[in-house]
Steps between C-alpha positions, in 0.01 A plus 500: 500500500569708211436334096608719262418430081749554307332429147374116405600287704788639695388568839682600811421351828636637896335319753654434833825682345558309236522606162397260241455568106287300277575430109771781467422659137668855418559488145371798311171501331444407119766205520280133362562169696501233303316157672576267199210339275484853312400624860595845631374781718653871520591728785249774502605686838792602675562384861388786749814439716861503353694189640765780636197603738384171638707497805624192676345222341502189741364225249323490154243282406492345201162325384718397197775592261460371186237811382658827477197672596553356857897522442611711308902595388514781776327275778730241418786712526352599867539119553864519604483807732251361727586267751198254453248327223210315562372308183373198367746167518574555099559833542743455826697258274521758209562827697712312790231610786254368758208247323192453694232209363194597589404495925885531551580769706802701650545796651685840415534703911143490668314436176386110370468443161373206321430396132130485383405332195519665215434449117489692139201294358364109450753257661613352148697868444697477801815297276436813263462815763684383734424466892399799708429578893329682719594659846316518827670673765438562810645707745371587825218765442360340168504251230539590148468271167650585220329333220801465209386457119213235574156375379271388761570119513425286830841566615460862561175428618667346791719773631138668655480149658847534659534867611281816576626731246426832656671686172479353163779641256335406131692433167253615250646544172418491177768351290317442169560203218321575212560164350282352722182711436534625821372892510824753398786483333802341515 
């Protein structure tokens, strides 16, 4: 198996020769996302892999669309040239791909992969954030959970219930909105 960061949360993946590429983001850095609610966050690094050097790219994962920081315009342009992606049901329907609710599962060759739960903050923001997902997936030598944009909530508590994650692939951020107090700027 072979993970290689790429810069926040774009990942890529080859186990059991399959290449798999989580939350495609290549813009440039500087550019601001706008979230709504006088929300934002800005690009502060480049990706450390050009999407002309990725190689074959079997299936991305998406945890979600609707942020650019997981999504971004290049990643979304990627969208089209790959021949698979993996997202939540809301996203599927927007981006015409594959929507997994969480414990759903399918496969891409020799590798499983099934939604986790997954979620941006208290339940009562999911109509506002939107709905995310997790991956597990689990090929022959290994298991590997990919956490998506998530709080710990007893859903995610519950993928260590349902699989032995041998490699845990974090999202730790730090999107900051200043209007809620929270630490940062916005």
């Amino acid at each position: 198996m072979n993970i290689t960061h790429i810069g926040g949360p774009t990942t890529l993946l080859e186990l059991d020769g399959v290449r798999l590429l989580v939350d495609p983001t290549f813009d440039a850095p500087g550019r601001r996302y706008s979230f709504g609610w006088g929300t934002s966050s800005r690009k502060t690094a480049g990706p450390a892999l050009a999407v002309a050097d990725l190689g074959r790219i079997d299936a991305v994962l998406l945890t979600h669309d609707q942020h650019a920081d997981n999504l971004d315009d290049a990643g979304r342009a990627l969208l089209s040239t790959v021949p698979r992606v993996i997202t939540t049901p809301a996203g599927a329907r927007r981006l015409g791909a594959s929507g997994l609710r969480p414990w759903e599962s399918t496969k891409v060759g020799d590798v499983e992969i099934t939604a986790t739960p997954s979620r941006h903050g208290p339940a009562w923001a999911v109509p506002i954030v939107g709905p995310t997902t997790g991956f597990a997936l689990r090929a022959s030598s290994e298991t590997v959970w990919i956490s998506g944009d998530t709080v710990v909530f007893p859903g995610v508590l519950k993928v260590a219930d349902r699989f032995d994650v041998d490699i845990a692939v974090l999202h730790l951020g730090k999107v900051q909105f200043g209007r809620t107090g929270r630490p940062g700027s916005p």
